[in-house]
Amino acid sequence: MLQLDAHGRATVASMDATDLSEALEIRELLESAACGNAIRRISRSMLEDLRRALGNPESATPNNASKVHQLLLSSSGNRYFQGFSTLVRMTEEVHLPATAGYPANAGKLRNLQRGILDKLVEADGKAAQRRVHEYFNELHLHLATKERPDQ
C-alpha cells in the first residue's frame, strides 16, 4: 500500500481509474473462486467474524468493508487467495472511498456484502458467487459514472 521514493519517503500508492478498475477485475475473479472453497471450509466462527465485520449499517467504514473481503479470502483456506489482502485494503480502504459519490453508494454495497454472507450461511456457493459478481458490477458502475479526483 506504500511506495518509497528515491529518498526513502513513504507515500500511499496511487491508482488512476484504469488501475482501480483492473484491480477490481482481479478481485472479482479471486473472491468468486474463494466462495467455492469457502463453502467447503468455512467455520461457524468465521461466519460470526463476517457478521461482526458487516456490523451495523450506520457504522459502516471502509475498514469494515475491507475486512469482509479479507475474511472471504481467508475462509477459502487458500493461502494464495489470502495473499491478496493488500490489494483488498488498497481498493476498499484507500482508493474507492476517494471516488466522488462513494459514501452515497456505501449502503448499497453493504447490502450486497450481506447477500454474499447470506449465501455462505446457506452453503450455496453458486449463489454466493453471483452475489460477488453483483457487488463488483456495482463498483464498476460506480466508477463508470463518477469521476475520481486527481491524485
mmCIF file with all atom_site columns, C-alpha atoms in Angstrom:
data_model
loop_
_atom_site.group_PDB
_atom_site.id
_atom_site.type_symbol
_atom_site.label_atom_id
_atom_site.label_alt_id
_atom_site.label_comp_id
_atom_site.label_asym_id
_atom_site.label_entity_id
_atom_site.label_seq_id
_atom_site.pdbx_PDB_ins_code
_atom_site.Cartn_x
_atom_site.Cartn_y
_atom_site.Cartn_z
_atom_site.occupancy
_atom_site.B_iso_or_equiv
_atom_site.pdbx_formal_charge
_atom_site.auth_seq_id
_atom_site.auth_comp_id
_atom_site.auth_asym_id
_atom_site.auth_atom_id
_atom_site.pdbx_PDB_model_num
ATOM 1   C CA . MET A 1 1   ? 0.000   0.000   0.000   1.00 0.00 ? 1   MET A CA 1
ATOM 2   C CA . LEU A 1 2   ? 3.008   2.257   0.387   1.00 0.00 ? 2   LEU A CA 1
ATOM 3   C CA . GLN A 1 3   ? 5.600   3.350   -2.139  1.00 0.00 ? 3   GLN A CA 1
ATOM 4   C CA . LEU A 1 4   ? 9.096   4.537   -1.264  1.00 0.00 ? 4   LEU A CA 1
ATOM 5   C CA . ASP A 1 5   ? 10.598  7.319   -3.338  1.00 0.00 ? 5   ASP A CA 1
ATOM 6   C CA . ALA A 1 6   ? 14.322  7.697   -4.131  1.00 0.00 ? 6   ALA A CA 1
ATOM 7   C CA . HIS A 1 7   ? 14.796  9.479   -0.789  1.00 0.00 ? 7   HIS A CA 1
ATOM 8   C CA . GLY A 1 8   ? 13.086  6.764   1.261   1.00 0.00 ? 8   GLY A CA 1
ATOM 9   C CA . ARG A 1 9   ? 9.902   8.767   1.873   1.00 0.00 ? 9   ARG A CA 1
ATOM 10  C CA . ALA A 1 10  ? 6.750   6.675   2.034   1.00 0.00 ? 10  ALA A CA 1
ATOM 11  C CA . THR A 1 11  ? 3.550   7.697   0.282   1.00 0.00 ? 11  THR A CA 1
ATOM 12  C CA . VAL A 1 12  ? 0.296   5.871   -0.329  1.00 0.00 ? 12  VAL A CA 1
ATOM 13  C CA . ALA A 1 13  ? 0.441   4.041   -3.661  1.00 0.00 ? 13  ALA A CA 1
ATOM 14  C CA . SER A 1 14  ? -1.657  5.842   -6.230  1.00 0.00 ? 14  SER A CA 1
ATOM 15  C CA . MET A 1 15  ? -4.121  4.341   -8.667  1.00 0.00 ? 15  MET A CA 1
ATOM 16  C CA . ASP A 1 16  ? -5.837  6.013   -11.563 1.00 0.00 ? 16  ASP A CA 1
ATOM 17  C CA . ALA A 1 17  ? -9.340  4.957   -12.613 1.00 0.00 ? 17  ALA A CA 1
ATOM 18  C CA . THR A 1 18  ? -7.987  2.339   -15.038 1.00 0.00 ? 18  THR A CA 1
ATOM 19  C CA . ASP A 1 19  ? -5.716  0.811   -12.394 1.00 0.00 ? 19  ASP A CA 1
ATOM 20  C CA . LEU A 1 20  ? -8.571  0.682   -9.911  1.00 0.00 ? 20  LEU A CA 1
ATOM 21  C CA . SER A 1 21  ? -10.911 -0.932  -12.424 1.00 0.00 ? 21  SER A CA 1
ATOM 22  C CA . GLU A 1 22  ? -8.301  -3.562  -13.315 1.00 0.00 ? 22  GLU A CA 1
ATOM 23  C CA . ALA A 1 23  ? -7.606  -4.268  -9.642  1.00 0.00 ? 23  ALA A CA 1
ATOM 24  C CA . LEU A 1 24  ? -11.330 -4.794  -9.082  1.00 0.00 ? 24  LEU A CA 1
ATOM 25  C CA . GLU A 1 25  ? -11.464 -7.230  -12.015 1.00 0.00 ? 25  GLU A CA 1
ATOM 26  C CA . ILE A 1 26  ? -8.759  -9.353  -10.362 1.00 0.00 ? 26  ILE A CA 1
ATOM 27  C CA . ARG A 1 27  ? -10.508 -9.192  -7.015  1.00 0.00 ? 27  ARG A CA 1
ATOM 28  C CA . GLU A 1 28  ? -13.809 -10.246 -8.559  1.00 0.00 ? 28  GLU A CA 1
ATOM 29  C CA . LEU A 1 29  ? -12.230 -13.365 -10.030 1.00 0.00 ? 29  LEU A CA 1
ATOM 30  C CA . LEU A 1 30  ? -10.432 -14.217 -6.797  1.00 0.00 ? 30  LEU A CA 1
ATOM 31  C CA . GLU A 1 31  ? -13.372 -13.610 -4.496  1.00 0.00 ? 31  GLU A CA 1
ATOM 32  C CA . SER A 1 32  ? -15.759 -15.524 -6.718  1.00 0.00 ? 32  SER A CA 1
ATOM 33  C CA . ALA A 1 33  ? -13.403 -18.510 -6.699  1.00 0.00 ? 33  ALA A CA 1
ATOM 34  C CA . ALA A 1 34  ? -12.890 -18.115 -2.944  1.00 0.00 ? 34  ALA A CA 1
ATOM 35  C CA . CYS A 1 35  ? -16.641 -18.582 -2.407  1.00 0.00 ? 35  CYS A CA 1
ATOM 36  C CA . GLY A 1 36  ? -16.478 -22.087 -3.845  1.00 0.00 ? 36  GLY A CA 1
ATOM 37  C CA . ASN A 1 37  ? -13.685 -23.037 -1.470  1.00 0.00 ? 37  ASN A CA 1
ATOM 38  C CA . ALA A 1 38  ? -15.291 -21.247 1.475   1.00 0.00 ? 38  ALA A CA 1
ATOM 39  C CA . ILE A 1 39  ? -18.451 -23.330 1.234   1.00 0.00 ? 39  ILE A CA 1
ATOM 40  C CA . ARG A 1 40  ? -16.389 -26.447 1.937   1.00 0.00 ? 40  ARG A CA 1
ATOM 41  C CA . ARG A 1 41  ? -14.199 -24.901 4.641   1.00 0.00 ? 41  ARG A CA 1
ATOM 42  C CA . ILE A 1 42  ? -15.937 -22.021 6.383   1.00 0.00 ? 42  ILE A CA 1
ATOM 43  C CA . SER A 1 43  ? -16.466 -22.446 10.106  1.00 0.00 ? 43  SER A CA 1
ATOM 44  C CA . ARG A 1 44  ? -19.140 -21.038 12.365  1.00 0.00 ? 44  ARG A CA 1
ATOM 45  C CA . SER A 1 45  ? -16.559 -18.746 13.951  1.00 0.00 ? 45  SER A CA 1
ATOM 46  C CA . MET A 1 46  ? -15.590 -17.399 10.506  1.00 0.00 ? 46  MET A CA 1
ATOM 47  C CA . LEU A 1 47  ? -19.262 -16.723 9.731   1.00 0.00 ? 47  LEU A CA 1
ATOM 48  C CA . GLU A 1 48  ? -19.521 -14.872 13.048  1.00 0.00 ? 48  GLU A CA 1
ATOM 49  C CA . ASP A 1 49  ? -16.424 -12.840 12.154  1.00 0.00 ? 49  ASP A CA 1
ATOM 50  C CA . LEU A 1 50  ? -18.086 -11.918 8.846   1.00 0.00 ? 50  LEU A CA 1
ATOM 51  C CA . ARG A 1 51  ? -21.280 -10.901 10.644  1.00 0.00 ? 51  ARG A CA 1
ATOM 52  C CA . ARG A 1 52  ? -19.302 -8.707  13.051  1.00 0.00 ? 52  ARG A CA 1
ATOM 53  C CA . ALA A 1 53  ? -17.389 -7.107  10.174  1.00 0.00 ? 53  ALA A CA 1
ATOM 54  C CA . LEU A 1 54  ? -20.670 -6.261  8.471   1.00 0.00 ? 54  LEU A CA 1
ATOM 55  C CA . GLY A 1 55  ? -21.912 -4.840  11.764  1.00 0.00 ? 55  GLY A CA 1
ATOM 56  C CA . ASN A 1 56  ? -24.387 -2.029  11.922  1.00 0.00 ? 56  ASN A CA 1
ATOM 57  C CA . PRO A 1 57  ? -25.007 -0.312  8.551   1.00 0.00 ? 57  PRO A CA 1
ATOM 58  C CA . GLU A 1 58  ? -24.867 3.107   10.234  1.00 0.00 ? 58  GLU A CA 1
ATOM 59  C CA . SER A 1 59  ? -21.340 2.410   11.484  1.00 0.00 ? 59  SER A CA 1
ATOM 60  C CA . ALA A 1 60  ? -20.033 1.057   8.189   1.00 0.00 ? 60  ALA A CA 1
ATOM 61  C CA . THR A 1 61  ? -16.482 2.116   7.400   1.00 0.00 ? 61  THR A CA 1
ATOM 62  C CA . PRO A 1 62  ? -14.084 1.373   4.554   1.00 0.00 ? 62  PRO A CA 1
ATOM 63  C CA . ASN A 1 63  ? -12.065 -0.674  7.055   1.00 0.00 ? 63  ASN A CA 1
ATOM 64  C CA . ASN A 1 64  ? -15.116 -2.865  7.794   1.00 0.00 ? 64  ASN A CA 1
ATOM 65  C CA . ALA A 1 65  ? -15.753 -3.366  4.069   1.00 0.00 ? 65  ALA A CA 1
ATOM 66  C CA . SER A 1 66  ? -12.145 -4.359  3.589   1.00 0.00 ? 66  SER A CA 1
ATOM 67  C CA . LYS A 1 67  ? -12.342 -6.809  6.481   1.00 0.00 ? 67  LYS A CA 1
ATOM 68  C CA . VAL A 1 68  ? -15.389 -8.549  4.953   1.00 0.00 ? 68  VAL A CA 1
ATOM 69  C CA . HIS A 1 69  ? -13.484 -9.225  1.735   1.00 0.00 ? 69  HIS A CA 1
ATOM 70  C CA . GLN A 1 70  ? -10.321 -10.272 3.531   1.00 0.00 ? 70  GLN A CA 1
ATOM 71  C CA . LEU A 1 71  ? -12.331 -12.731 5.645   1.00 0.00 ? 71  LEU A CA 1
ATOM 72  C CA . LEU A 1 72  ? -13.919 -14.123 2.495   1.00 0.00 ? 72  LEU A CA 1
ATOM 73  C CA . LEU A 1 73  ? -10.484 -14.776 1.026   1.00 0.00 ? 73  LEU A CA 1
ATOM 74  C CA . SER A 1 74  ? -9.286  -16.267 4.337   1.00 0.00 ? 74  SER A CA 1
ATOM 75  C CA . SER A 1 75  ? -12.315 -18.531 4.629   1.00 0.00 ? 75  SER A CA 1
ATOM 76  C CA . SER A 1 76  ? -11.320 -20.142 1.335   1.00 0.00 ? 76  SER A CA 1
ATOM 77  C CA . GLY A 1 77  ? -8.433  -21.834 3.108   1.00 0.00 ? 77  GLY A CA 1
ATOM 78  C CA . ASN A 1 78  ? -6.218  -20.998 0.130   1.00 0.00 ? 78  ASN A CA 1
ATOM 79  C CA . ARG A 1 79  ? -3.085  -19.119 1.189   1.00 0.00 ? 79  ARG A CA 1
ATOM 80  C CA . TYR A 1 80  ? -2.639  -17.668 -2.298  1.00 0.00 ? 80  TYR A CA 1
ATOM 81  C CA . PHE A 1 81  ? -6.076  -16.044 -2.128  1.00 0.00 ? 81  PHE A CA 1
ATOM 82  C CA . GLN A 1 82  ? -5.162  -14.725 1.309   1.00 0.00 ? 82  GLN A CA 1
ATOM 83  C CA . GLY A 1 83  ? -2.049  -13.146 -0.173  1.00 0.00 ? 83  GLY A CA 1
ATOM 84  C CA . PHE A 1 84  ? -4.213  -10.556 -1.936  1.00 0.00 ? 84  PHE A CA 1
ATOM 85  C CA . SER A 1 85  ? -5.268  -8.838  1.286   1.00 0.00 ? 85  SER A CA 1
ATOM 86  C CA . THR A 1 86  ? -3.089  -5.816  0.437   1.00 0.00 ? 86  THR A CA 1
ATOM 87  C CA . LEU A 1 87  ? -4.958  -5.349  -2.850  1.00 0.00 ? 87  LEU A CA 1
ATOM 88  C CA . VAL A 1 88  ? -8.251  -5.528  -0.953  1.00 0.00 ? 88  VAL A CA 1
ATOM 89  C CA . ARG A 1 89  ? -7.086  -2.908  1.530   1.00 0.00 ? 89  ARG A CA 1
ATOM 90  C CA . MET A 1 90  ? -5.768  -0.590  -1.190  1.00 0.00 ? 90  MET A CA 1
ATOM 91  C CA . THR A 1 91  ? -9.007  -0.659  -3.121  1.00 0.00 ? 91  THR A CA 1
ATOM 92  C CA . GLU A 1 92  ? -11.588 -0.793  -0.295  1.00 0.00 ? 92  GLU A CA 1
ATOM 93  C CA . GLU A 1 93  ? -9.887  1.470   2.259   1.00 0.00 ? 93  GLU A CA 1
ATOM 94  C CA . VAL A 1 94  ? -7.891  3.951   0.204   1.00 0.00 ? 94  VAL A CA 1
ATOM 95  C CA . HIS A 1 95  ? -8.925  4.338   -3.422  1.00 0.00 ? 95  HIS A CA 1
ATOM 96  C CA . LEU A 1 96  ? -12.662 3.585   -3.552  1.00 0.00 ? 96  LEU A CA 1
ATOM 97  C CA . PRO A 1 97  ? -13.503 5.994   -0.694  1.00 0.00 ? 97  PRO A CA 1
ATOM 98  C CA . ALA A 1 98  ? -11.658 8.708   -2.673  1.00 0.00 ? 98  ALA A CA 1
ATOM 99  C CA . THR A 1 99  ? -14.093 8.410   -5.582  1.00 0.00 ? 99  THR A CA 1
ATOM 100 C CA . ALA A 1 100 ? -16.827 11.016  -5.888  1.00 0.00 ? 100 ALA A CA 1
ATOM 101 C CA . GLY A 1 101 ? -20.147 9.865   -4.503  1.00 0.00 ? 101 GLY A CA 1
ATOM 102 C CA . TYR A 1 102 ? -18.772 6.781   -2.773  1.00 0.00 ? 102 TYR A CA 1
ATOM 103 C CA . PRO A 1 103 ? -20.441 7.465   0.605   1.00 0.00 ? 103 PRO A CA 1
ATOM 104 C CA . ALA A 1 104 ? -23.828 7.582   -1.107  1.00 0.00 ? 104 ALA A CA 1
ATOM 105 C CA . ASN A 1 105 ? -23.234 4.073   -2.514  1.00 0.00 ? 105 ASN A CA 1
ATOM 106 C CA . ALA A 1 106 ? -21.776 2.574   0.674   1.00 0.00 ? 106 ALA A CA 1
ATOM 107 C CA . GLY A 1 107 ? -25.150 1.373   1.987   1.00 0.00 ? 107 GLY A CA 1
ATOM 108 C CA . LYS A 1 108 ? -25.989 -0.433  -1.240  1.00 0.00 ? 108 LYS A CA 1
ATOM 109 C CA . LEU A 1 109 ? -22.548 -2.041  -1.273  1.00 0.00 ? 109 LEU A CA 1
ATOM 110 C CA . ARG A 1 110 ? -23.028 -3.131  2.342   1.00 0.00 ? 110 ARG A CA 1
ATOM 111 C CA . ASN A 1 111 ? -26.323 -4.814  1.416   1.00 0.00 ? 111 ASN A CA 1
ATOM 112 C CA . LEU A 1 112 ? -24.605 -6.648  -1.420  1.00 0.00 ? 112 LEU A CA 1
ATOM 113 C CA . GLN A 1 113 ? -21.963 -7.844  1.036   1.00 0.00 ? 113 GLN A CA 1
ATOM 114 C CA . ARG A 1 114 ? -24.739 -9.102  3.317   1.00 0.00 ? 114 ARG A CA 1
ATOM 115 C CA . GLY A 1 115 ? -26.110 -11.062 0.358   1.00 0.00 ? 115 GLY A CA 1
ATOM 116 C CA . ILE A 1 116 ? -22.749 -12.796 -0.032  1.00 0.00 ? 116 ILE A CA 1
ATOM 117 C CA . LEU A 1 117 ? -22.767 -13.718 3.663   1.00 0.00 ? 117 LEU A CA 1
ATOM 118 C CA . ASP A 1 118 ? -26.373 -14.960 3.493   1.00 0.00 ? 118 ASP A CA 1
ATOM 119 C CA . LYS A 1 119 ? -25.479 -17.336 0.661   1.00 0.00 ? 119 LYS A CA 1
ATOM 120 C CA . LEU A 1 120 ? -22.388 -18.566 2.503   1.00 0.00 ? 120 LEU A CA 1
ATOM 121 C CA . VAL A 1 121 ? -24.569 -19.298 5.547   1.00 0.00 ? 121 VAL A CA 1
ATOM 122 C CA . GLU A 1 122 ? -26.949 -21.219 3.267   1.00 0.00 ? 122 GLU A CA 1
ATOM 123 C CA . ALA A 1 123 ? -23.924 -23.089 1.835   1.00 0.00 ? 123 ALA A CA 1
ATOM 124 C CA . ASP A 1 124 ? -24.987 -22.039 -1.664  1.00 0.00 ? 124 ASP A CA 1
ATOM 125 C CA . GLY A 1 125 ? -21.666 -21.463 -3.403  1.00 0.00 ? 125 GLY A CA 1
ATOM 126 C CA . LYS A 1 126 ? -23.097 -20.604 -6.821  1.00 0.00 ? 126 LYS A CA 1
ATOM 127 C CA . ALA A 1 127 ? -25.441 -18.011 -5.361  1.00 0.00 ? 127 ALA A CA 1
ATOM 128 C CA . ALA A 1 128 ? -22.591 -16.560 -3.255  1.00 0.00 ? 128 ALA A CA 1
ATOM 129 C CA . GLN A 1 129 ? -20.531 -16.245 -6.431  1.00 0.00 ? 129 GLN A CA 1
ATOM 130 C CA . ARG A 1 130 ? -23.418 -14.440 -8.152  1.00 0.00 ? 130 ARG A CA 1
ATOM 131 C CA . ARG A 1 131 ? -23.596 -12.036 -5.209  1.00 0.00 ? 131 ARG A CA 1
ATOM 132 C CA . VAL A 1 132 ? -19.843 -11.382 -5.516  1.00 0.00 ? 132 VAL A CA 1
ATOM 133 C CA . HIS A 1 133 ? -20.362 -10.524 -9.197  1.00 0.00 ? 133 HIS A CA 1
ATOM 134 C CA . GLU A 1 134 ? -23.254 -8.209  -8.289  1.00 0.00 ? 134 GLU A CA 1
ATOM 135 C CA . TYR A 1 135 ? -21.019 -6.418  -5.766  1.00 0.00 ? 135 TYR A CA 1
ATOM 136 C CA . PHE A 1 136 ? -18.255 -5.859  -8.300  1.00 0.00 ? 136 PHE A CA 1
ATOM 137 C CA . ASN A 1 137 ? -20.726 -4.897  -11.038 1.00 0.00 ? 137 ASN A CA 1
ATOM 138 C CA . GLU A 1 138 ? -21.974 -2.173  -8.712  1.00 0.00 ? 138 GLU A CA 1
ATOM 139 C CA . LEU A 1 139 ? -18.404 -0.972  -8.117  1.00 0.00 ? 139 LEU A CA 1
ATOM 140 C CA . HIS A 1 140 ? -17.692 -0.882  -11.856 1.00 0.00 ? 140 HIS A CA 1
ATOM 141 C CA . LEU A 1 141 ? -20.930 1.022   -12.450 1.00 0.00 ? 141 LEU A CA 1
ATOM 142 C CA . HIS A 1 142 ? -19.919 3.478   -9.734  1.00 0.00 ? 142 HIS A CA 1
ATOM 143 C CA . LEU A 1 143 ? -16.525 4.011   -11.352 1.00 0.00 ? 143 LEU A CA 1
ATOM 144 C CA . ALA A 1 144 ? -18.053 4.443   -14.786 1.00 0.00 ? 144 ALA A CA 1
ATOM 145 C CA . THR A 1 145 ? -20.425 7.172   -13.611 1.00 0.00 ? 145 THR A CA 1
ATOM 146 C CA . LYS A 1 146 ? -18.267 9.054   -11.129 1.00 0.00 ? 146 LYS A CA 1
ATOM 147 C CA . GLU A 1 147 ? -15.112 10.993  -11.763 1.00 0.00 ? 147 GLU A CA 1
ATOM 148 C CA . ARG A 1 148 ? -12.196 10.370  -9.447  1.00 0.00 ? 148 ARG A CA 1
ATOM 149 C CA . PRO A 1 149 ? -10.401 13.378  -8.034  1.00 0.00 ? 149 PRO A CA 1
ATOM 150 C CA . ASP A 1 150 ? -6.860  13.983  -9.233  1.00 0.00 ? 150 ASP A CA 1
ATOM 151 C CA . GLN A 1 151 ? -4.301  12.063  -7.206  1.00 0.00 ? 151 GLN A CA 1
#
